[in-house]
Short mmCIF file of C-alpha atoms in Angstrom, two decimals:
data_model
loop_
_atom_site.label_atom_id
_atom_site.label_comp_id
_atom_site.label_asym_id
_atom_site.label_seq_id
_atom_site.Cartn_x
_atom_site.Cartn_y
_atom_site.Cartn_z
CA MET A 1 63.92 125.65 104.61
CA ILE A 2 67.53 124.46 104.52
CA ARG A 3 66.61 121.94 101.83
CA LEU A 4 65.04 124.68 99.73
CA VAL A 5 68.09 126.92 100.07
CA GLU A 6 70.36 124.04 99.08
CA GLN A 7 68.07 123.35 96.11
CA MET A 8 68.22 127.04 95.16
CA LEU A 9 72.03 127.05 95.24
CA ALA A 10 72.23 123.89 93.15
CA SER A 11 69.78 125.30 90.60
CA GLN A 12 71.72 128.57 90.40
CA ASN A 13 74.92 126.62 89.70
CA GLN A 14 73.17 124.55 87.03
CA LEU A 15 71.78 127.70 85.44
CA ALA A 16 75.24 129.25 85.29
CA ALA A 17 76.54 126.15 83.51
CA ALA A 18 73.54 125.66 81.19
CA LYS A 19 74.10 126.21 77.50
CA ALA A 20 70.77 125.44 75.84
CA PRO A 21 68.09 128.16 76.00
CA HIS A 22 65.43 125.58 76.91
CA ASP A 23 67.52 124.33 79.84
CA LYS A 24 67.99 127.89 81.04
CA THR A 25 64.26 128.54 80.84
CA VAL A 26 63.40 125.38 82.78
CA LEU A 27 66.02 126.08 85.44
CA GLN A 28 64.88 129.68 85.83
CA ALA A 29 61.30 128.49 86.34
CA GLN A 30 62.53 126.08 89.05
CA ILE A 31 64.51 128.89 90.70
CA ASP A 32 61.48 131.19 90.66
CA ALA A 33 59.26 128.48 92.19
CA THR A 34 61.81 127.72 94.90
CA ASP A 35 62.17 131.42 95.64
CA ARG A 36 58.41 131.73 96.13
CA GLN A 37 58.45 128.72 98.48
CA ILE A 38 61.24 130.26 100.56
CA ASP A 39 59.42 133.59 100.66
CA ARG A 40 56.23 131.90 101.88
CA LEU A 41 58.12 130.07 104.64
CA VAL A 42 59.74 133.32 105.80
CA TYR A 43 56.39 135.12 105.78
CA ASP A 44 54.88 132.32 107.86
CA LEU A 45 57.88 132.30 110.21
CA TYR A 46 57.40 135.99 110.94
CA GLY A 47 53.61 135.75 111.00
CA LEU A 48 53.10 138.36 108.30
CA THR A 49 49.57 139.23 107.27
CA GLU A 50 48.54 139.32 103.62
CA GLU A 51 48.69 143.12 103.75
CA GLU A 52 52.24 143.03 105.13
CA ILE A 53 53.24 140.51 102.45
CA ARG A 54 51.91 142.83 99.74
CA ILE A 55 53.97 145.68 101.21
CA VAL A 56 57.14 143.57 101.34
CA GLU A 57 56.65 142.23 97.82
CA GLY A 58 55.85 145.69 96.50
CA ALA A 59 59.02 147.10 98.04
CA ALA A 60 61.08 144.29 96.49
CA GLN A 61 60.05 145.22 92.95
#
């Protein structure tokens, strides 16, 4: 999980510095994928059921 958080921080920094729209799009896709991976690890860590995950994700929107 630490590696994913470090990857997320690096990607966020790269996104902030990116100039080209294509680069921003690619970096945002990487950030979104990493975010989903972190979420899944946290859900597994806390032993959430699929129903609980839907509730958490619904509340986050």
